[in-house]
Amino acid sequence: MSNPLHAFLIDQFNEAPLNKTLGVTLEYNAQGEAVCRWKRKAEFDHGGQDTHGGILVTLLDMAGWFTAAAQSGAIVVTSDINVRLLSPAKQQDLVATARVIRDGSKAVIAEMTVSSPKGLVATANASFAKIGEFPKG
């Protein structure tokens, strides 16, 4: 991996207890946008035997956070997220992606999507407040 910040963020992602439970993978595309992949696990289903909406929101937030942090170079926290659940996941593996639409002095604004092989499942817009800088080196 040629981008040291991407490598650092992927290491942090892989060590997070939440991710160890969910089993999401993180990579960055050529535009420096996070791509989060999740293989469906039935233990995260709701009573209707499909992926719980909380998993969808988590994937959206992960993709947005890791894109905002990578592209701004700042430590960020999610300060606002607006989610639209559009269709059932239909027991499919999911992929969340994000893109920065504004990188300001105090916040980063991103748009995120979650898709399955059958199509778009959810979208979100979020604000990520900048709270510090990553350690150098």
XYZ file of C-alpha atoms in Angstrom:
137
model
C 0.000 0.000 0.000
C 1.518 3.281 -1.080
C -0.477 5.649 1.157
C 0.810 5.519 4.772
C -2.368 7.102 6.173
C -4.524 4.486 4.446
C -2.308 1.729 5.881
C -2.561 3.257 9.377
C -6.354 3.583 9.136
C -6.778 0.017 7.880
C -4.661 -1.245 10.803
C -6.813 0.730 13.261
C -9.973 -0.568 11.589
C -8.811 -4.183 11.769
C -8.020 -3.868 15.498
C -11.373 -2.355 16.501
C -13.435 -4.701 18.715
C -16.623 -3.838 16.792
C -15.063 -4.834 13.509
C -13.742 -8.074 14.992
C -17.369 -8.919 15.809
C -18.849 -7.824 12.460
C -16.064 -9.051 10.156
C -16.069 -6.054 7.804
C -13.076 -5.506 5.508
C -11.763 -2.051 4.587
C -9.866 -1.012 1.484
C -9.376 2.250 -0.363
C -10.145 2.754 -4.043
C -8.041 4.815 -6.468
C -9.905 7.995 -5.416
C -8.964 7.460 -1.744
C -12.521 6.520 -0.807
C -13.217 3.801 1.758
C -14.855 0.590 0.583
C -16.278 -1.540 3.405
C -17.313 -5.113 2.554
C -19.483 -7.283 4.804
C -20.305 -10.940 4.295
C -23.810 -11.525 5.580
C -24.076 -13.241 8.942
C -27.486 -14.534 9.976
C -26.747 -13.700 13.632
C -27.223 -10.029 12.668
C -30.732 -10.566 11.269
C -33.911 -9.039 12.668
C -37.028 -11.143 13.316
C -37.855 -11.188 9.603
C -34.653 -13.104 8.816
C -32.896 -10.294 6.984
C -30.037 -7.939 7.930
C -30.966 -5.574 10.751
C -31.019 -1.872 9.822
C -28.478 -1.152 12.546
C -25.890 -3.077 10.545
C -26.691 -0.923 7.504
C -26.231 2.277 9.519
C -22.967 0.961 10.964
C -21.627 0.186 7.478
C -22.621 3.653 6.248
C -20.913 5.304 9.214
C -17.756 3.203 8.780
C -17.417 4.071 5.092
C -18.076 7.753 5.755
C -15.724 8.008 8.735
C -12.810 6.251 7.031
C -13.251 8.313 3.857
C -13.517 11.593 5.789
C -10.453 10.796 7.905
C -8.354 9.656 4.946
C -9.194 12.552 2.657
C -9.009 15.308 5.280
C -6.032 13.863 7.137
C -7.818 14.702 10.401
C -9.159 12.688 13.299
C -12.924 13.017 12.972
C -16.051 12.105 14.899
C -19.482 11.561 13.435
C -21.522 14.583 14.464
C -24.642 14.058 12.344
C -25.906 11.284 10.088
C -29.093 11.152 8.024
C -29.900 7.634 6.815
C -32.394 6.452 4.223
C -33.160 2.721 4.248
C -34.372 2.084 0.709
C -34.855 -1.654 0.307
C -34.287 -4.916 2.165
C -30.799 -6.420 1.973
C -32.419 -9.702 0.876
C -29.883 -11.829 2.757
C -27.030 -10.576 0.555
C -23.433 -9.538 1.223
C -23.115 -5.758 1.389
C -20.656 -3.088 0.237
C -20.563 0.431 1.681
C -18.785 3.282 -0.087
C -18.443 6.988 0.580
C -17.295 10.176 -1.057
C -16.435 13.531 0.436
C -18.605 16.349 -0.872
C -17.012 19.082 1.282
C -13.838 19.253 3.333
C -14.098 22.386 5.451
C -11.891 23.801 8.163
C -13.935 22.246 10.999
C -15.990 19.482 9.379
C -16.098 17.021 6.514
C -19.383 16.251 4.749
C -19.770 12.880 3.021
C -22.332 10.894 1.053
C -22.462 7.148 1.604
C -24.216 4.163 0.039
C -24.746 0.504 0.893
C -25.382 -1.871 -1.990
C -25.924 -5.577 -2.444
C -25.560 -7.592 -5.645
C -29.299 -6.926 -6.101
C -28.965 -3.120 -5.940
C -28.977 -0.069 -3.695
C -30.052 -0.790 -0.103
C -29.401 2.455 1.815
C -27.903 5.933 1.503
C -26.742 8.533 4.003
C -25.249 11.989 4.344
C -23.090 12.745 7.355
C -21.036 15.462 8.986
C -17.745 14.519 10.607
C -16.283 17.084 13.005
C -12.501 17.493 12.889
C -11.086 17.094 16.403
C -7.358 16.656 15.888
C -4.512 15.420 13.735
C -3.129 11.939 13.274
C 0.308 11.303 14.781
C 3.121 11.944 12.315
C 5.379 9.056 11.386
